[in-house]
Amino acid sequence: MKNTIISVKDLVKNYGSFNAVKGISFDVYEGEIFGLLGPNGAGKSTTLEIIETLRPKTSGEVVVDGLNLDKSPGEIKKIIGVQLQSSGYYPGLNLTQLIELFCGLYNRNVDPMELLEMVNLKDKAKAKVKELSGGQKQRFSVATTLINEPRVVFLDEPTTGLDPQARRNLWELVKKIRERGTTVIITTHYMDEAEYLCDRVAIIDDGNIIALDTPDQLIDNLIAAGFDRKKEMKLANLEDVFIGLTGHSLREG
Ligand code: ADP
Ligand code: MG
């Protein structure tokens, strides 16, 4: 039996007269990586931020780990991990000091070096956020979501704008987080990423969920409906060439 950790029912969000989320329902199971996929403007961030208690909903019901969003937003905040934009960090502090600051805010005792090691940033312990590469910044902001030992981590387009190596490093980090037993909700518009990472995906378009299943099942459904790829696929693509030539190493640091 799968345990539902997030339940969303008939969620609606209007911005004035604009209907951005049109009554969507979905469940996220404990311990899975759940993907919310969709083009820009589909309503992914709006949905995530409502569940994260950061944005008011228009109507519908959201329950996170048995806590109703309307009744217990403060309790929900304590058990979730949310990424900050890199501009949200105190510019004068280094990575160790920022982690210590968060530990104080959350009243937690996390060893900064252990956390930095997990996200492959141990050698940047004394660096400031502005001195990090794009991939390093993302890994640091993922690290900060783990400080309060959350049950669910929300990642909104964590790999957008990253180069192929940095994306792969982040994928491995997301898998590591799930291996610790933490549920992950991630948004992306990279389909290779969703196929590699996600146990199940919801495809959202124009405020509606138009499909929800495992990547495998969605692909099988398409093939069963008679889909045939026009061109014969080669065994590798240009990204494979790029990775093959430049290596998988943590070159972006
Ligand atoms: P996504 O994350 O999938 O790109 P968003 O949830 O950010 O989509 O946005 C969904 C729709 O709602 C878009 O059309 C966007 O322009 C609109 N929207 C988002 N935030 C606001 C806001 N604060 N005020 C008005 N419209 C907004
Ligand atoms: Mg968004």
PDB file of C-alpha atoms and ligand atoms in Angstrom:
ATOM      1  CA  MET A   1       0.000   0.000   0.000  1.00  0.00           C
ATOM      2  CA  LYS A   2       1.280   3.411  -0.929  1.00  0.00           C
ATOM      3  CA  ASN A   3       0.912   6.162   1.621  1.00  0.00           C
ATOM      4  CA  THR A   4      -0.421   9.460   0.348  1.00  0.00           C
ATOM      5  CA  ILE A   5       1.639  12.326   1.729  1.00  0.00           C
ATOM      6  CA  ILE A   6       0.110  15.156  -0.311  1.00  0.00           C
ATOM      7  CA  SER A   7      -3.469  15.262  -1.438  1.00  0.00           C
ATOM      8  CA  VAL A   8      -4.755  18.058  -3.683  1.00  0.00           C
ATOM      9  CA  LYS A   9      -8.477  18.184  -4.534  1.00  0.00           C
ATOM     10  CA  ASP A  10     -10.216  20.525  -6.957  1.00  0.00           C
ATOM     11  CA  LEU A  11      -7.560  23.203  -6.522  1.00  0.00           C
ATOM     12  CA  VAL A  12      -8.451  26.509  -8.150  1.00  0.00           C
ATOM     13  CA  LYS A  13      -6.387  29.695  -8.341  1.00  0.00           C
ATOM     14  CA  ASN A  14      -7.664  32.882  -9.898  1.00  0.00           C
ATOM     15  CA  TYR A  15      -5.522  35.962 -10.315  1.00  0.00           C
ATOM     16  CA  GLY A  16      -8.262  38.558 -10.579  1.00  0.00           C
ATOM     17  CA  SER A  17     -10.433  37.384 -13.449  1.00  0.00           C
ATOM     18  CA  PHE A  18      -7.658  35.130 -14.811  1.00  0.00           C
ATOM     19  CA  ASN A  19      -8.151  31.440 -14.027  1.00  0.00           C
ATOM     20  CA  ALA A  20      -4.569  30.101 -13.659  1.00  0.00           C
ATOM     21  CA  VAL A  21      -5.317  26.729 -11.990  1.00  0.00           C
ATOM     22  CA  LYS A  22      -8.625  25.207 -13.010  1.00  0.00           C
ATOM     23  CA  GLY A  23      -9.635  22.649 -10.399  1.00  0.00           C
ATOM     24  CA  ILE A  24      -6.805  20.123 -10.375  1.00  0.00           C
ATOM     25  CA  SER A  25      -6.607  17.001  -8.198  1.00  0.00           C
ATOM     26  CA  PHE A  26      -3.651  14.720  -7.554  1.00  0.00           C
ATOM     27  CA  ASP A  27      -1.994  12.676  -4.819  1.00  0.00           C
ATOM     28  CA  VAL A  28       1.714  12.388  -4.116  1.00  0.00           C
ATOM     29  CA  TYR A  29       2.917   9.181  -2.459  1.00  0.00           C
ATOM     30  CA  GLU A  30       5.362   9.067   0.375  1.00  0.00           C
ATOM     31  CA  GLY A  31       8.940   8.464  -0.786  1.00  0.00           C
ATOM     32  CA  GLU A  32       8.395   9.111  -4.492  1.00  0.00           C
ATOM     33  CA  ILE A  33       9.838  11.687  -6.861  1.00  0.00           C
ATOM     34  CA  PHE A  34       6.762  13.332  -8.328  1.00  0.00           C
ATOM     35  CA  GLY A  35       7.139  15.535 -11.403  1.00  0.00           C
ATOM     36  CA  LEU A  36       4.918  18.423 -12.388  1.00  0.00           C
ATOM     37  CA  LEU A  37       5.560  18.954 -16.093  1.00  0.00           C
ATOM     38  CA  GLY A  38       4.233  21.637 -18.344  1.00  0.00           C
ATOM     39  CA  PRO A  39       5.052  24.608 -20.546  1.00  0.00           C
ATOM     40  CA  ASN A  40       5.706  28.087 -19.148  1.00  0.00           C
ATOM     41  CA  GLY A  41       2.572  29.578 -17.661  1.00  0.00           C
ATOM     42  CA  ALA A  42       0.884  26.189 -17.146  1.00  0.00           C
ATOM     43  CA  GLY A  43       0.397  26.801 -13.425  1.00  0.00           C
ATOM     44  CA  LYS A  44       3.241  24.701 -11.955  1.00  0.00           C
ATOM     45  CA  SER A  45       4.748  27.340  -9.653  1.00  0.00           C
ATOM     46  CA  THR A  46       1.327  28.567  -8.580  1.00  0.00           C
ATOM     47  CA  THR A  47       0.346  25.023  -7.569  1.00  0.00           C
ATOM     48  CA  LEU A  48       3.622  24.427  -5.746  1.00  0.00           C
ATOM     49  CA  GLU A  49       3.516  27.730  -3.892  1.00  0.00           C
ATOM     50  CA  ILE A  50      -0.044  27.099  -2.721  1.00  0.00           C
ATOM     51  CA  ILE A  51       0.982  23.724  -1.261  1.00  0.00           C
ATOM     52  CA  GLU A  52       4.039  25.408   0.268  1.00  0.00           C
ATOM     53  CA  THR A  53       1.662  27.846   2.050  1.00  0.00           C
ATOM     54  CA  LEU A  54       3.305  30.773   0.248  1.00  0.00           C
ATOM     55  CA  ARG A  55       0.313  31.737  -1.900  1.00  0.00           C
ATOM     56  CA  PRO A  56      -3.400  31.774  -1.028  1.00  0.00           C
ATOM     57  CA  LYS A  57      -5.630  29.467  -3.068  1.00  0.00           C
ATOM     58  CA  THR A  58      -9.026  30.468  -4.447  1.00  0.00           C
ATOM     59  CA  SER A  59     -10.690  27.156  -3.565  1.00  0.00           C
ATOM     60  CA  GLY A  60     -10.069  23.449  -3.158  1.00  0.00           C
ATOM     61  CA  GLU A  61      -8.483  21.270  -0.526  1.00  0.00           C
ATOM     62  CA  VAL A  62      -4.819  20.581   0.200  1.00  0.00           C
ATOM     63  CA  VAL A  63      -3.618  18.104   2.828  1.00  0.00           C
ATOM     64  CA  VAL A  64       0.091  17.585   3.554  1.00  0.00           C
ATOM     65  CA  ASP A  65       1.011  14.645   5.774  1.00  0.00           C
ATOM     66  CA  GLY A  66      -2.427  14.707   7.377  1.00  0.00           C
ATOM     67  CA  LEU A  67      -2.330  18.478   7.931  1.00  0.00           C
ATOM     68  CA  ASN A  68      -5.032  20.585   6.304  1.00  0.00           C
ATOM     69  CA  LEU A  69      -3.643  23.700   4.615  1.00  0.00           C
ATOM     70  CA  ASP A  70      -6.543  25.845   5.843  1.00  0.00           C
ATOM     71  CA  LYS A  71      -6.151  24.803   9.476  1.00  0.00           C
ATOM     72  CA  SER A  72      -2.436  24.114   9.952  1.00  0.00           C
ATOM     73  CA  PRO A  73      -0.255  26.149   7.561  1.00  0.00           C
ATOM     74  CA  GLY A  74       2.336  26.691  10.299  1.00  0.00           C
ATOM     75  CA  GLU A  75       2.622  22.954  10.946  1.00  0.00           C
ATOM     76  CA  ILE A  76       2.976  22.275   7.222  1.00  0.00           C
ATOM     77  CA  LYS A  77       5.828  24.793   6.971  1.00  0.00           C
ATOM     78  CA  LYS A  78       7.758  22.847   9.592  1.00  0.00           C
ATOM     79  CA  ILE A  79       7.739  19.573   7.660  1.00  0.00           C
ATOM     80  CA  ILE A  80       8.526  20.846   4.160  1.00  0.00           C
ATOM     81  CA  GLY A  81      11.688  22.090   2.462  1.00  0.00           C
ATOM     82  CA  VAL A  82      11.423  24.981   0.011  1.00  0.00           C
ATOM     83  CA  GLN A  83      14.178  26.421  -2.219  1.00  0.00           C
ATOM     84  CA  LEU A  84      15.076  30.091  -2.015  1.00  0.00           C
ATOM     85  CA  GLN A  85      16.286  32.122  -4.974  1.00  0.00           C
ATOM     86  CA  SER A  86      20.035  32.737  -4.616  1.00  0.00           C
ATOM     87  CA  SER A  87      19.266  36.444  -4.192  1.00  0.00           C
ATOM     88  CA  GLY A  88      17.471  35.487  -0.982  1.00  0.00           C
ATOM     89  CA  TYR A  89      20.697  34.743   0.928  1.00  0.00           C
ATOM     90  CA  TYR A  90      22.609  37.238   3.047  1.00  0.00           C
ATOM     91  CA  PRO A  91      25.388  38.301   0.641  1.00  0.00           C
ATOM     92  CA  GLY A  92      28.036  38.788   3.337  1.00  0.00           C
ATOM     93  CA  LEU A  93      27.938  35.238   4.714  1.00  0.00           C
ATOM     94  CA  ASN A  94      29.782  32.178   3.414  1.00  0.00           C
ATOM     95  CA  LEU A  95      28.120  28.798   2.894  1.00  0.00           C
ATOM     96  CA  THR A  96      29.015  27.481   6.358  1.00  0.00           C
ATOM     97  CA  GLN A  97      27.702  30.633   8.024  1.00  0.00           C
ATOM     98  CA  LEU A  98      24.474  30.526   5.990  1.00  0.00           C
ATOM     99  CA  ILE A  99      23.838  26.931   7.046  1.00  0.00           C
ATOM    100  CA  GLU A 100      24.509  27.878  10.671  1.00  0.00           C
ATOM    101  CA  LEU A 101      22.059  30.766  10.316  1.00  0.00           C
ATOM    102  CA  PHE A 102      19.344  28.433   8.970  1.00  0.00           C
ATOM    103  CA  CYS A 103      20.083  25.962  11.781  1.00  0.00           C
ATOM    104  CA  GLY A 104      19.391  28.750  14.256  1.00  0.00           C
ATOM    105  CA  LEU A 105      16.161  29.746  12.491  1.00  0.00           C
ATOM    106  CA  TYR A 106      14.904  26.157  12.384  1.00  0.00           C
ATOM    107  CA  ASN A 107      16.286  25.284  15.794  1.00  0.00           C
ATOM    108  CA  ARG A 108      18.192  22.340  14.315  1.00  0.00           C
ATOM    109  CA  ASN A 109      21.665  21.036  14.811  1.00  0.00           C
ATOM    110  CA  VAL A 110      23.089  20.097  11.412  1.00  0.00           C
ATOM    111  CA  ASP A 111      26.819  19.763  10.757  1.00  0.00           C
ATOM    112  CA  PRO A 112      27.500  22.253   7.913  1.00  0.00           C
ATOM    113  CA  MET A 113      30.423  20.195   6.551  1.00  0.00           C
ATOM    114  CA  GLU A 114      28.313  17.032   6.429  1.00  0.00           C
ATOM    115  CA  LEU A 115      25.558  18.830   4.559  1.00  0.00           C
ATOM    116  CA  LEU A 116      28.038  20.472   2.156  1.00  0.00           C
ATOM    117  CA  GLU A 117      29.635  17.093   1.526  1.00  0.00           C
ATOM    118  CA  MET A 118      26.268  15.638   0.598  1.00  0.00           C
ATOM    119  CA  VAL A 119      25.815  18.281  -2.109  1.00  0.00           C
ATOM    120  CA  ASN A 120      29.463  18.132  -3.202  1.00  0.00           C
ATOM    121  CA  LEU A 121      30.370  21.604  -1.987  1.00  0.00           C
ATOM    122  CA  LYS A 122      32.769  20.823   0.845  1.00  0.00           C
ATOM    123  CA  ASP A 123      35.599  22.696  -0.842  1.00  0.00           C
ATOM    124  CA  LYS A 124      33.347  25.773  -1.093  1.00  0.00           C
ATOM    125  CA  ALA A 125      32.580  25.936   2.625  1.00  0.00           C
ATOM    126  CA  LYS A 126      34.185  29.366   2.946  1.00  0.00           C
ATOM    127  CA  ALA A 127      32.877  30.741  -0.365  1.00  0.00           C
ATOM    128  CA  LYS A 128      29.989  33.174  -0.745  1.00  0.00           C
ATOM    129  CA  VAL A 129      26.943  32.297  -2.841  1.00  0.00           C
ATOM    130  CA  LYS A 130      27.845  34.889  -5.509  1.00  0.00           C
ATOM    131  CA  GLU A 131      31.169  33.100  -6.055  1.00  0.00           C
ATOM    132  CA  LEU A 132      29.459  29.825  -7.023  1.00  0.00           C
ATOM    133  CA  SER A 133      28.688  28.543 -10.537  1.00  0.00           C
ATOM    134  CA  GLY A 134      25.034  28.103 -11.542  1.00  0.00           C
ATOM    135  CA  GLY A 135      25.091  24.402 -10.707  1.00  0.00           C
ATOM    136  CA  GLN A 136      26.801  24.978  -7.365  1.00  0.00           C
ATOM    137  CA  LYS A 137      24.236  27.647  -6.459  1.00  0.00           C
ATOM    138  CA  GLN A 138      21.417  25.230  -7.200  1.00  0.00           C
ATOM    139  CA  ARG A 139      23.036  22.458  -5.156  1.00  0.00           C
ATOM    140  CA  PHE A 140      23.504  24.854  -2.255  1.00  0.00           C
ATOM    141  CA  SER A 141      19.900  25.983  -2.380  1.00  0.00           C
ATOM    142  CA  VAL A 142      18.813  22.319  -2.421  1.00  0.00           C
ATOM    143  CA  ALA A 143      21.054  21.748   0.627  1.00  0.00           C
ATOM    144  CA  THR A 144      19.304  24.528   2.529  1.00  0.00           C
ATOM    145  CA  THR A 145      15.937  22.818   1.952  1.00  0.00           C
ATOM    146  CA  LEU A 146      17.220  19.817   3.943  1.00  0.00           C
ATOM    147  CA  ILE A 147      18.224  21.634   7.144  1.00  0.00           C
ATOM    148  CA  ASN A 148      14.873  21.187   8.889  1.00  0.00           C
ATOM    149  CA  GLU A 149      14.871  17.464   7.935  1.00  0.00           C
ATOM    150  CA  PRO A 150      11.674  17.875   5.901  1.00  0.00           C
ATOM    151  CA  ARG A 151       9.278  15.071   4.937  1.00  0.00           C
ATOM    152  CA  VAL A 152       8.735  16.675   1.515  1.00  0.00           C
ATOM    153  CA  VAL A 153      11.093  18.806  -0.577  1.00  0.00           C
ATOM    154  CA  PHE A 154       9.795  21.124  -3.315  1.00  0.00           C
ATOM    155  CA  LEU A 155      12.101  21.919  -6.235  1.00  0.00           C
ATOM    156  CA  ASP A 156      10.804  24.403  -8.816  1.00  0.00           C
ATOM    157  CA  GLU A 157      12.802  24.056 -12.051  1.00  0.00           C
ATOM    158  CA  PRO A 158      16.076  23.355 -10.238  1.00  0.00           C
ATOM    159  CA  THR A 159      17.960  22.582 -13.464  1.00  0.00           C
ATOM    160  CA  THR A 160      16.717  25.349 -15.747  1.00  0.00           C
ATOM    161  CA  GLY A 161      19.690  27.119 -17.307  1.00  0.00           C
ATOM    162  CA  LEU A 162      22.285  24.583 -16.143  1.00  0.00           C
ATOM    163  CA  ASP A 163      24.776  22.882 -18.460  1.00  0.00           C
ATOM    164  CA  PRO A 164      24.464  19.106 -19.047  1.00  0.00           C
ATOM    165  CA  GLN A 165      27.004  18.114 -16.372  1.00  0.00           C
ATOM    166  CA  ALA A 166      25.474  20.384 -13.765  1.00  0.00           C
ATOM    167  CA  ARG A 167      22.035  18.971 -14.579  1.00  0.00           C
ATOM    168  CA  ARG A 168      23.274  15.419 -14.107  1.00  0.00           C
ATOM    169  CA  ASN A 169      24.917  16.310 -10.803  1.00  0.00           C
ATOM    170  CA  LEU A 170      21.650  17.746  -9.611  1.00  0.00           C
ATOM    171  CA  TRP A 171      19.764  14.619 -10.720  1.00  0.00           C
ATOM    172  CA  GLU A 172      22.058  12.482  -8.587  1.00  0.00           C
ATOM    173  CA  LEU A 173      21.466  14.815  -5.655  1.00  0.00           C
ATOM    174  CA  VAL A 174      17.691  14.527  -6.051  1.00  0.00           C
ATOM    175  CA  LYS A 175      18.012  10.726  -6.071  1.00  0.00           C
ATOM    176  CA  LYS A 176      20.141  10.891  -2.924  1.00  0.00           C
ATOM    177  CA  ILE A 177      17.458  12.944  -1.176  1.00  0.00           C
ATOM    178  CA  ARG A 178      14.823  10.384  -2.091  1.00  0.00           C
ATOM    179  CA  GLU A 179      17.075   7.556  -0.867  1.00  0.00           C
ATOM    180  CA  ARG A 180      16.977   9.193   2.572  1.00  0.00           C
ATOM    181  CA  GLY A 181      13.231   8.624   2.503  1.00  0.00           C
ATOM    182  CA  THR A 182      12.265  12.199   1.645  1.00  0.00           C
ATOM    183  CA  THR A 183       9.473  12.776  -0.863  1.00  0.00           C
ATOM    184  CA  VAL A 184      10.425  15.117  -3.719  1.00  0.00           C
ATOM    185  CA  ILE A 185       8.131  17.239  -5.888  1.00  0.00           C
ATOM    186  CA  ILE A 186       9.964  18.717  -8.840  1.00  0.00           C
ATOM    187  CA  THR A 187       8.893  20.863 -11.773  1.00  0.00           C
ATOM    188  CA  THR A 188      10.735  20.785 -15.064  1.00  0.00           C
ATOM    189  CA  HIS A 189      10.240  21.211 -18.766  1.00  0.00           C
ATOM    190  CA  TYR A 190      13.063  18.837 -19.606  1.00  0.00           C
ATOM    191  CA  MET A 191      11.403  15.570 -20.517  1.00  0.00           C
ATOM    192  CA  ASP A 192      14.633  13.533 -20.356  1.00  0.00           C
ATOM    193  CA  GLU A 193      14.994  14.737 -16.794  1.00  0.00           C
ATOM    194  CA  ALA A 194      11.459  13.729 -15.878  1.00  0.00           C
ATOM    195  CA  GLU A 195      11.882  10.334 -17.522  1.00  0.00           C
ATOM    196  CA  TYR A 196      15.135   9.689 -15.640  1.00  0.00           C
ATOM    197  CA  LEU A 197      14.096  11.038 -12.249  1.00  0.00           C
ATOM    198  CA  CYS A 198      10.376  10.812 -11.692  1.00  0.00           C
ATOM    199  CA  ASP A 199       8.413   7.845 -10.413  1.00  0.00           C
ATOM    200  CA  ARG A 200       5.224   9.521 -11.583  1.00  0.00           C
ATOM    201  CA  VAL A 201       4.495  12.708 -13.478  1.00  0.00           C
ATOM    202  CA  ALA A 202       1.493  14.961 -13.864  1.00  0.00           C
ATOM    203  CA  ILE A 203       1.392  16.876 -17.133  1.00  0.00           C
ATOM    204  CA  ILE A 204      -0.245  20.238 -16.610  1.00  0.00           C
ATOM    205  CA  ASP A 205      -1.301  22.532 -19.422  1.00  0.00           C
ATOM    206  CA  ASP A 206      -3.222  25.767 -19.178  1.00  0.00           C
ATOM    207  CA  GLY A 207      -4.234  25.118 -15.568  1.00  0.00           C
ATOM    208  CA  ASN A 208      -5.455  21.539 -16.097  1.00  0.00           C
ATOM    209  CA  ILE A 209      -3.817  18.181 -15.445  1.00  0.00           C
ATOM    210  CA  ILE A 210      -4.084  16.365 -18.764  1.00  0.00           C
ATOM    211  CA  ALA A 211      -2.195  13.169 -17.821  1.00  0.00           C
ATOM    212  CA  LEU A 212      -0.862  11.559 -14.660  1.00  0.00           C
ATOM    213  CA  ASP A 213       1.064   8.291 -14.540  1.00  0.00           C
ATOM    214  CA  THR A 214       4.515   6.744 -14.520  1.00  0.00           C
ATOM    215  CA  PRO A 215       6.700   7.897 -17.438  1.00  0.00           C
ATOM    216  CA  ASP A 216       6.770   4.278 -18.662  1.00  0.00           C
ATOM    217  CA  GLN A 217       2.995   3.969 -18.704  1.00  0.00           C
ATOM    218  CA  LEU A 218       2.525   7.318 -20.450  1.00  0.00           C
ATOM    219  CA  ILE A 219       4.968   6.235 -23.166  1.00  0.00           C
ATOM    220  CA  ASP A 220       3.255   2.838 -23.522  1.00  0.00           C
ATOM    221  CA  ASN A 221      -0.140   4.545 -23.809  1.00  0.00           C
ATOM    222  CA  LEU A 222       1.147   6.742 -26.608  1.00  0.00           C
ATOM    223  CA  ILE A 223       2.594   3.763 -28.484  1.00  0.00           C
ATOM    224  CA  ALA A 224      -0.623   1.786 -27.970  1.00  0.00           C
ATOM    225  CA  ALA A 225      -2.509   4.693 -29.528  1.00  0.00           C
ATOM    226  CA  GLY A 226      -0.520   4.143 -32.719  1.00  0.00           C
ATOM    227  CA  PHE A 227       2.311   6.628 -32.306  1.00  0.00           C
ATOM    228  CA  ASP A 228       5.239   5.932 -34.568  1.00  0.00           C
ATOM    229  CA  ARG A 229       8.456   7.945 -34.499  1.00  0.00           C
ATOM    230  CA  LYS A 230       9.140   9.299 -37.959  1.00  0.00           C
ATOM    231  CA  LYS A 231      12.907   9.027 -38.003  1.00  0.00           C
ATOM    232  CA  GLU A 232      14.891   6.031 -36.902  1.00  0.00           C
ATOM    233  CA  MET A 233      16.693   6.941 -33.689  1.00  0.00           C
ATOM    234  CA  LYS A 234      20.446   6.750 -33.471  1.00  0.00           C
ATOM    235  CA  LEU A 235      21.901   5.023 -30.425  1.00  0.00           C
ATOM    236  CA  ALA A 236      23.246   8.335 -29.109  1.00  0.00           C
ATOM    237  CA  ASN A 237      22.389  11.996 -29.428  1.00  0.00           C
ATOM    238  CA  LEU A 238      24.367  15.241 -29.464  1.00  0.00           C
ATOM    239  CA  GLU A 239      24.103  15.565 -25.686  1.00  0.00           C
ATOM    240  CA  ASP A 240      25.719  12.121 -25.348  1.00  0.00           C
ATOM    241  CA  VAL A 241      28.534  13.370 -27.600  1.00  0.00           C
ATOM    242  CA  PHE A 242      28.968  16.460 -25.441  1.00  0.00           C
ATOM    243  CA  ILE A 243      29.008  14.476 -22.194  1.00  0.00           C
ATOM    244  CA  GLY A 244      31.291  11.878 -23.775  1.00  0.00           C
ATOM    245  CA  LEU A 245      33.802  14.537 -24.810  1.00  0.00           C
ATOM    246  CA  THR A 246      33.715  16.776 -21.755  1.00  0.00           C
ATOM    247  CA  GLY A 247      33.188  14.109 -19.106  1.00  0.00           C
ATOM    248  CA  HIS A 248      30.825  13.524 -16.232  1.00  0.00           C
ATOM    249  CA  SER A 249      33.161  14.999 -13.643  1.00  0.00           C
ATOM    250  CA  LEU A 250      32.207  17.835 -11.340  1.00  0.00           C
ATOM    251  CA  ARG A 251      33.912  20.284 -13.653  1.00  0.00           C
ATOM    252  CA  GLU A 252      31.327  22.933 -13.102  1.00  0.00           C
ATOM    253  CA  GLY A 253      32.525  22.381  -9.534  1.00  0.00           C
TER     254      GLY A 253
HETATM  255  P1  ADP B   1       4.474  28.010 -14.515  1.00  0.00           P
HETATM  256  O1  ADP B   1       5.215  27.912 -13.217  1.00  0.00           O
HETATM  257  O2  ADP B   1       3.884  26.712 -14.969  1.00  0.00           O
HETATM  258  O3  ADP B   1       5.301  28.626 -15.598  1.00  0.00           O
HETATM  259  P2  ADP B   1       2.849  29.954 -13.103  1.00  0.00           P
HETATM  260  O4  ADP B   1       2.176  29.198 -12.025  1.00  0.00           O
HETATM  261  O5  ADP B   1       4.011  30.792 -12.725  1.00  0.00           O
HETATM  262  O6  ADP B   1       3.219  28.971 -14.299  1.00  0.00           O
HETATM  263  O7  ADP B   1       1.795  30.896 -13.809  1.00  0.00           O
HETATM  264  C1  ADP B   1       0.540  30.420 -14.272  1.00  0.00           C
HETATM  265  C2  ADP B   1      -0.228  31.576 -14.902  1.00  0.00           C
HETATM  266  O8  ADP B   1      -0.598  32.502 -13.881  1.00  0.00           O
HETATM  267  C3  ADP B   1       0.578  32.354 -15.922  1.00  0.00           C
HETATM  268  O9  ADP B   1      -0.288  32.739 -16.976  1.00  0.00           O
HETATM  269  C4  ADP B   1       1.061  33.556 -15.146  1.00  0.00           C
HETATM  270  O10 ADP B   1       1.236  34.659 -15.990  1.00  0.00           O
HETATM  271  C5  ADP B   1      -0.082  33.789 -14.165  1.00  0.00           C
HETATM  272  N1  ADP B   1       0.392  34.367 -12.897  1.00  0.00           N
HETATM  273  C6  ADP B   1       1.342  33.838 -12.076  1.00  0.00           C
HETATM  274  N2  ADP B   1       1.509  34.613 -10.990  1.00  0.00           N
HETATM  275  C7  ADP B   1       0.673  35.670 -11.120  1.00  0.00           C
HETATM  276  C8  ADP B   1       0.371  36.809 -10.324  1.00  0.00           C
HETATM  277  N3  ADP B   1       0.980  37.036  -9.163  1.00  0.00           N
HETATM  278  N4  ADP B   1      -0.568  37.667 -10.780  1.00  0.00           N
HETATM  279  C9  ADP B   1      -1.212  37.444 -11.951  1.00  0.00           C
HETATM  280  N5  ADP B   1      -0.990  36.375 -12.749  1.00  0.00           N
HETATM  281  C10 ADP B   1      -0.051  35.503 -12.348  1.00  0.00           C
HETATM  282 MG    MG B   2       7.180  28.353 -12.752  1.00  0.00          MG
END
